[in-house]
XYZ file of C-alpha atoms in Angstrom:
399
model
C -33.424 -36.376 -43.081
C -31.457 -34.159 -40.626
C -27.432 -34.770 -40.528
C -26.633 -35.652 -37.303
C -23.826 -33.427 -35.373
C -21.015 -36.173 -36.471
C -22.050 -36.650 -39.406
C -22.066 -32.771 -40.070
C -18.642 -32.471 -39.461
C -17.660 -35.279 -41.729
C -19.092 -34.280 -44.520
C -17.655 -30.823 -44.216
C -14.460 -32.716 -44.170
C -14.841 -34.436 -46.763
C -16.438 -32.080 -49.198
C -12.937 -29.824 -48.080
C -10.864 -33.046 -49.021
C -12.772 -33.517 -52.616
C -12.499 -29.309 -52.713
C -8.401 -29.844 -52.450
C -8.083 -32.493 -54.303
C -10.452 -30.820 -57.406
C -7.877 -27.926 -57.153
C -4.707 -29.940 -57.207
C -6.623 -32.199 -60.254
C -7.235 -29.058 -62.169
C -3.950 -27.530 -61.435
C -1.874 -30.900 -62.750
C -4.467 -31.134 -66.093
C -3.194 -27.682 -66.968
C 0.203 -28.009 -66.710
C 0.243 -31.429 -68.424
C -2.065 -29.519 -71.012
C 0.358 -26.336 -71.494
C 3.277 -28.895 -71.706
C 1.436 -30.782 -74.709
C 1.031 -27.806 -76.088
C 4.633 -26.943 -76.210
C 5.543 -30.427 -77.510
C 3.044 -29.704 -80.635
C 4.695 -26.592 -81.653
C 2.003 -24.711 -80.068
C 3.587 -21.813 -77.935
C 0.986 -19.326 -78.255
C -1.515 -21.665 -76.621
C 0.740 -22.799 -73.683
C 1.576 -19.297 -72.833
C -1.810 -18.456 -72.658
C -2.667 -21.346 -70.136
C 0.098 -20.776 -68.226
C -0.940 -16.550 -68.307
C -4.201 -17.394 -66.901
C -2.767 -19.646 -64.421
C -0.369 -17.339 -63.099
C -2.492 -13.868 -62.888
C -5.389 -16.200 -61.078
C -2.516 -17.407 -58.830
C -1.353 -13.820 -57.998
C -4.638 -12.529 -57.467
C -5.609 -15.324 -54.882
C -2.536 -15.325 -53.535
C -3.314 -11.154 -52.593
C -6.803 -11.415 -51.336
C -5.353 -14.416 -49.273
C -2.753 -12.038 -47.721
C -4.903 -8.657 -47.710
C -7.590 -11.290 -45.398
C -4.774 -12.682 -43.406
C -3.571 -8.913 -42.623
C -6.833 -7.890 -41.877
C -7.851 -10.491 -39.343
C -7.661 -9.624 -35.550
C -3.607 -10.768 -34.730
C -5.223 -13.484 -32.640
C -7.385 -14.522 -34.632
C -4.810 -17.453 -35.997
C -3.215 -19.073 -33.866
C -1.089 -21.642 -35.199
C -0.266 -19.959 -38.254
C 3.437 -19.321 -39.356
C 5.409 -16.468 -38.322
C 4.495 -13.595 -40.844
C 7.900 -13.465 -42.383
C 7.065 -17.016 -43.381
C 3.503 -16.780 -44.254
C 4.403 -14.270 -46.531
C 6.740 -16.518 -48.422
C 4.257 -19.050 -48.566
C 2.407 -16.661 -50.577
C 4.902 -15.266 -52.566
C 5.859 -18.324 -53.698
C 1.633 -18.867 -54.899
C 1.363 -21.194 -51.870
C -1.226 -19.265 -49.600
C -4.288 -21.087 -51.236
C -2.806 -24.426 -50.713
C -1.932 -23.442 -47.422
C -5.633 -22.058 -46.348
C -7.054 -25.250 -47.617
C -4.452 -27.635 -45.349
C -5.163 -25.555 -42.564
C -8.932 -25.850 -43.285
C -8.356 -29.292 -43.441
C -6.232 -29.641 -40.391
C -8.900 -27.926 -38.528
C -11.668 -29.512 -39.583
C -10.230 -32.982 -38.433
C -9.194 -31.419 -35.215
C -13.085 -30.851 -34.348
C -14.092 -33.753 -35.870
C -11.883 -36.007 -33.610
C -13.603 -34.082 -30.373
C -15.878 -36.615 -28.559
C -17.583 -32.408 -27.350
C -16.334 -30.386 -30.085
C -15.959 -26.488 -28.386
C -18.010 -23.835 -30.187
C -14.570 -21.730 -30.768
C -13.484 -24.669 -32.456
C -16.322 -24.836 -34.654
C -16.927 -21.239 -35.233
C -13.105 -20.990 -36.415
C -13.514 -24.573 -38.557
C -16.356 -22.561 -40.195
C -14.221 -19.187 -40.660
C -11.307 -20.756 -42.661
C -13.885 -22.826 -44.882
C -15.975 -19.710 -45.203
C -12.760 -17.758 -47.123
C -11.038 -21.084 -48.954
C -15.357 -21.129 -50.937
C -14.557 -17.549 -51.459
C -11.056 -17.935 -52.620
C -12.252 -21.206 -54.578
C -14.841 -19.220 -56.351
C -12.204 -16.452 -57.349
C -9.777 -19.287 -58.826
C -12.665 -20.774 -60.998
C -13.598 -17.515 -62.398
C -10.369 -16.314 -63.260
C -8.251 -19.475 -64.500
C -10.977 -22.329 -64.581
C -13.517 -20.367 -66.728
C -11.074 -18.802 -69.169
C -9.544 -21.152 -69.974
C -12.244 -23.877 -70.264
C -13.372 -20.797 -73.071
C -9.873 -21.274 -74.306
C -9.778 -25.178 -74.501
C -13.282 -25.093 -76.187
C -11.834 -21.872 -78.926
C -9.033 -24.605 -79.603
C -11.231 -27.724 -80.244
C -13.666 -25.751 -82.484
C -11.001 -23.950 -84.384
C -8.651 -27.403 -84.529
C -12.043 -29.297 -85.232
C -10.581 -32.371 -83.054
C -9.987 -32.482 -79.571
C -6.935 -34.341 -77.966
C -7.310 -36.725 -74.935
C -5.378 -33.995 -72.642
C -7.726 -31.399 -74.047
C -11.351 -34.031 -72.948
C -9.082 -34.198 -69.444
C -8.812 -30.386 -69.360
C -12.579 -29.708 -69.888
C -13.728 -32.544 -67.573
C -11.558 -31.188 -64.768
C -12.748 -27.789 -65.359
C -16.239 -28.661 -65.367
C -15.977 -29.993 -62.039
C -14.365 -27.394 -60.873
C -16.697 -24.959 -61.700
C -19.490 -26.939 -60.492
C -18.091 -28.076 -57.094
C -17.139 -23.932 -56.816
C -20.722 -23.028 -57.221
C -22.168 -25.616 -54.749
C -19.730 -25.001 -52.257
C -20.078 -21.123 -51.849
C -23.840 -21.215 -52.084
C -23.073 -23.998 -49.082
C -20.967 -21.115 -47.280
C -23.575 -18.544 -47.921
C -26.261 -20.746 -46.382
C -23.874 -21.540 -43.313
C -23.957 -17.334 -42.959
C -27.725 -17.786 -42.125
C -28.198 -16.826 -38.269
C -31.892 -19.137 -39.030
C -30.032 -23.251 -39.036
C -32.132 -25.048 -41.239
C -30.618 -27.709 -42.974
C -29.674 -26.934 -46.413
C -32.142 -29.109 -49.079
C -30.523 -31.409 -51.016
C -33.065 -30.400 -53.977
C -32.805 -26.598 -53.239
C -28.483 -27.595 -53.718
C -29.161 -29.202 -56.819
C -31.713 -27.025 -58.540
C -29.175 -23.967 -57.655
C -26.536 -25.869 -59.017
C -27.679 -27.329 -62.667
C -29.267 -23.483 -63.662
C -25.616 -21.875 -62.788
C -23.823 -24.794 -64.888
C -26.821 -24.572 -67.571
C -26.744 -20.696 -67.543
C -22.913 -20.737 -67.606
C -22.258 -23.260 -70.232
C -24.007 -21.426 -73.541
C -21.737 -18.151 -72.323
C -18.939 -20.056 -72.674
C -19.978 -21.819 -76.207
C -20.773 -18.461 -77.077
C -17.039 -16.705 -76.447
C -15.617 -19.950 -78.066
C -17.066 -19.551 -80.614
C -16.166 -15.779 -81.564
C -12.953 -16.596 -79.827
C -11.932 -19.342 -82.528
C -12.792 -17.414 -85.496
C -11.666 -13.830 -84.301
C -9.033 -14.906 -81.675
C -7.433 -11.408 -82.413
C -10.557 -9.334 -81.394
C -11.811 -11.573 -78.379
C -9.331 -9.752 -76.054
C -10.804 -6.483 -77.441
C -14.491 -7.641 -76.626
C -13.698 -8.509 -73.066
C -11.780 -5.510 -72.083
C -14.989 -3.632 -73.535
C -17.439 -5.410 -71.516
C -15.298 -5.691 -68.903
C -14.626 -2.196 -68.493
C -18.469 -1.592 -68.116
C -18.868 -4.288 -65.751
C -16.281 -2.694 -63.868
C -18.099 0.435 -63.861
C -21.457 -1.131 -62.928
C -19.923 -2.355 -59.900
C -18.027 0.866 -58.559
C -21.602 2.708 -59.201
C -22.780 -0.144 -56.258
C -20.265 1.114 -54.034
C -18.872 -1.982 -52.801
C -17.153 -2.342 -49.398
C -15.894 -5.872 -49.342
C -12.414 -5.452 -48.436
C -10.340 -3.598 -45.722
C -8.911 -0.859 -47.760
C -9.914 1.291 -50.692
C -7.054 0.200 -53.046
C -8.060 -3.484 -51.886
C -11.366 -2.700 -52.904
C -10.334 -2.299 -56.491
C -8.992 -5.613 -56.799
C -12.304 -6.875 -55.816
C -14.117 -5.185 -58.094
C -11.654 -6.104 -61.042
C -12.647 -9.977 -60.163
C -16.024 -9.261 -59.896
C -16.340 -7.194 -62.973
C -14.264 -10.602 -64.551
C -17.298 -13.065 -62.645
C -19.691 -10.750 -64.302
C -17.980 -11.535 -67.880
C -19.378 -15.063 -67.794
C -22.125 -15.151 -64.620
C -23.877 -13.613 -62.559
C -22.494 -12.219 -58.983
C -24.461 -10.335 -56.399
C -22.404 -7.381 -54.928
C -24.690 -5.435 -52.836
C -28.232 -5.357 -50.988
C -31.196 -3.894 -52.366
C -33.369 -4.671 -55.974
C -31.240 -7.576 -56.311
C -33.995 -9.018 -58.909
C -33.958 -6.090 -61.082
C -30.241 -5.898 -61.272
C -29.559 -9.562 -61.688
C -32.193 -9.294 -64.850
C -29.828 -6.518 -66.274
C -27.152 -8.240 -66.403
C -29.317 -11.564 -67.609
C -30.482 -8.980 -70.707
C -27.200 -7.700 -71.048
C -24.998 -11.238 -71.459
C -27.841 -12.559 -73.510
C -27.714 -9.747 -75.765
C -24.334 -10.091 -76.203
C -23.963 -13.908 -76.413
C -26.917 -13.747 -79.129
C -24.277 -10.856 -81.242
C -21.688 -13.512 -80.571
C -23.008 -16.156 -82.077
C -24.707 -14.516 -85.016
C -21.561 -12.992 -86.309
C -20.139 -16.963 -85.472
C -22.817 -18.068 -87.439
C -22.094 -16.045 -90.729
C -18.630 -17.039 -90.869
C -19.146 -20.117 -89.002
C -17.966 -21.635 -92.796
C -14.276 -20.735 -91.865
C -14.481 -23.880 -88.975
C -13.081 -27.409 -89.863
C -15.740 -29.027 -90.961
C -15.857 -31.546 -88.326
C -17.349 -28.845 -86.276
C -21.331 -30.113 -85.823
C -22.500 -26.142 -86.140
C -26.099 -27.136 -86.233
C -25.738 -29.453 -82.871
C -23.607 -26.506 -80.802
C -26.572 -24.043 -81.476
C -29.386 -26.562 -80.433
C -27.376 -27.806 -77.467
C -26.676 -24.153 -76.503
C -30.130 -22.809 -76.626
C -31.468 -25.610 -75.107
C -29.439 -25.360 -72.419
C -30.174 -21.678 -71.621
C -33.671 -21.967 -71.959
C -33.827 -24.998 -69.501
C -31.148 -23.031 -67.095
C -33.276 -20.165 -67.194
C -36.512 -22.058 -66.371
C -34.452 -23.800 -63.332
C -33.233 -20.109 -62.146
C -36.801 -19.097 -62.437
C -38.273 -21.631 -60.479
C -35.083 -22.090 -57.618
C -36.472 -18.108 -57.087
C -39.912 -18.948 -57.018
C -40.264 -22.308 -54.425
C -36.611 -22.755 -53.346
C -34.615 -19.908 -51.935
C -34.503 -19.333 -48.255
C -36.303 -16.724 -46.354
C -34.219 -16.217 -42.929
C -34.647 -13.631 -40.504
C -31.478 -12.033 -39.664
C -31.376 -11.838 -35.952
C -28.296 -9.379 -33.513
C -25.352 -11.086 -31.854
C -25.640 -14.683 -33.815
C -22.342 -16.072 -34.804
C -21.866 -17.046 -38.586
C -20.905 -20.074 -39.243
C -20.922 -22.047 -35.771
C -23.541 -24.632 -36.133
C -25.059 -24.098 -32.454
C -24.509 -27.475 -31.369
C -23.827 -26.786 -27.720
C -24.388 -23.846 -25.860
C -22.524 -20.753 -26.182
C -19.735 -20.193 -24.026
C -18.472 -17.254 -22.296
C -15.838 -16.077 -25.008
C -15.746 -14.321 -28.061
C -16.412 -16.302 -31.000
C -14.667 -15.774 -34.666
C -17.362 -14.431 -37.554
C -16.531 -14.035 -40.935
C -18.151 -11.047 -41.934
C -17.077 -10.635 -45.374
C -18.966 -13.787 -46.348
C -21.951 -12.508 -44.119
C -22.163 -9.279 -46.062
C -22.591 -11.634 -49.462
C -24.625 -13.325 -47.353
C -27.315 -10.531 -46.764
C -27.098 -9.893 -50.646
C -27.860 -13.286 -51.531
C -30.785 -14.520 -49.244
C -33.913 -12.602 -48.853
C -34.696 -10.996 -45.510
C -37.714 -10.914 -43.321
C -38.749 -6.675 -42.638
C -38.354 -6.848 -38.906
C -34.800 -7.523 -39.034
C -31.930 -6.224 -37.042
C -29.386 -3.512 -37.737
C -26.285 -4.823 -39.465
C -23.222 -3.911 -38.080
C -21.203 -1.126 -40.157
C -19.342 -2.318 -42.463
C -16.420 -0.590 -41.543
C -16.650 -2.606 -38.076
C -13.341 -5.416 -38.000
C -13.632 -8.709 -39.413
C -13.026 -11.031 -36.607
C -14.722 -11.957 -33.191
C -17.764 -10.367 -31.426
């Protein structure tokens, strides 16, 4: 059944309220974690939480900025004086900020008897960049160091009530990240049909599925090699990172921005799969499907001839069934979300991303995000007859 206009808006607001309030979960579990760490006598593993946490932090807390910069100066209206949005972000508050703002706005529209289309177009900008800027914070803190809770419990062979915390927040993290930026790439569709709630769910369970036996996988070398698993992802990372500068991405407003980009996705790419760029989409995503397998499947065989090393606690036998399983049935989802579920959409000239086209369009220039429409175009297939896309040099902003 169809949402309703009101309804809509509600549960945009709330799913940004559960979004905030997963981050600021996630973000308490750790440091609690990292300080029981410290309490145990174990340093090495509360620096490492904290070093993920803090080069995640940074990294959001640049493409947050870099975005900010590169939106039209009018763009924002109510924001801080720059001086003071740029503490805000040096002092790894930008997210939060974005995501209070998001909020703010959200209820703002919500509380309209008539809602404006500026004010919904807008609404729909700031949530378009928090799902992007969620997705980067679950890649590069949530994800590692789920892998590094998991390395931990297998090499320990117990798992402390902070650690079951950790992993349960993480988990939900990572899920609710998933779900919410395939919700912002479907809101980048010029075509408004409502999003399926068994197209969301489907899309959902064969990421967690596909993710979850990567991440047994790296925990597994991780907690009987812990010395070589940095060596292994710089490796795969590096040719990740070249995979994705031979795709000649142009995501972000500058050339040296661009490199940060690609560094993330290259670090997405470690554990998932991310699509960067139009064109054979299928072939490339079953590259990098070969290429993770293969690598998970070297993982786990060199795990499992020295897999006598782990406590012996450790159910080996169960991790390997659950594992498999769990890819094969991820895979069969993935197979089948391509096969009945993904949208078609026609891309059609001058529609605004994001506003939901309740009312009719009024005579001003409305806000489009066009970094999340260029993922957009990647994502979703297209009809042939479509129209030119802007260049992608052309300013993020209004049209």
């Amino acid at each position: 059944m169809p949402w309703s206009p009101r309804a809509a808006l509600l549960r945009d607001l709330v799913f940004g309220v559960f979004g905030t309030a997963a981050f600021l979960l996630d973000l308490g579990a750790d440091l609690w974690a990292a300080g029981q760490y410290v309490r145990g006598g174990h340093y090495l593993w509360a620096a490492l939480v904290l070093a993920l946490l803090g080069l995640a932090s940074v990294a959001l807390q640049l493409f947050s900025w870099i975005w900010l910069r590169a939106d039209p100066a009018d763009l924002h209206g109510s924001r801080p004086p720059g001086r003071r949005l740029a503490l805000l972000h040096l002092l790894q508050l930008g997210y939060l900020y974005r995501c209070l703002h998001g909020l703010r706005q959200g209820l703002s529209v919500w509380q309209q008897a008539v809602p404006s289309e500026l004010d919904l177009a807008y609404a729909d900008f700031l949530s378009l960049d928090i799902s992007m800027l969620r997705l980067f914070e679950t890649f590069l803190e949530t994800t590692p160091q789920l892998t590094l809770v998991l390395a931990i419990v297998l090499q320990s062979g117990q798992a402390e009530y902070y650690q079951w915390l950790g992993i349960c927040t993480s988990l939900v993290g990572i899920s609710w990240a998933l779900l919410d930026y395939h919700r912002a790439l479907r809101t980048c569709l010029p075509s408004k049909a409502p999003l399926g709630l068994v197209s969301s769910a489907v899309y959902f369970l064969w990421n967690l599925l596909l993710l979850w036996p990567r991440l047994l996988a790296v925990a597994l070398f991780a907690a009987l090699f812990h010395e070589y698993v940095a060596l292994h992802f710089l490796g795969l990372w590096l040719v990740l990172l070249l995979w994705v500068w031979l795709q000649r991405t142009d995501f972000m407003p500058g050339p040296v921005s661009e490199w940060l980009y690609r560094v993330t996705v290259a670090t997405i790419l470690y554990f998932s799969w991310f699509n960067v760029s139009e064109g054979h989409t299928r072939g490339r995503a079953t590259i990098h499907l070969v290429f993770l397998l293969s690598d998970s499947i070297l993982l786990v065989v060199t795990w499992a001839t020295h897999s006598s090393w782990l406590p012996g606690e450790v159910p080996v036998q169960m991790c390997l069934a659950v594992g498999g399983g769990s890819f094969l049935l991820g895979l069969a989802l993935r197979l089948s979300y391509y096969r009945w579920l993904h949208p078609s959409c026609h891309w059609g000239p001058d529609r605004v991303d994001g506003a939901r086209s309740l009312f009719p369009l009024e005579q001003y220039q409305l806000p489009q995000n066009r970094r999340m429409l260029q993922l957009a175009r990647g994502f979703f297939p297209k009809t042939k007859d479509e129209a030119p896309f802007p260049g992608k040099r052309e300013a993020n902003g209004v049209l």
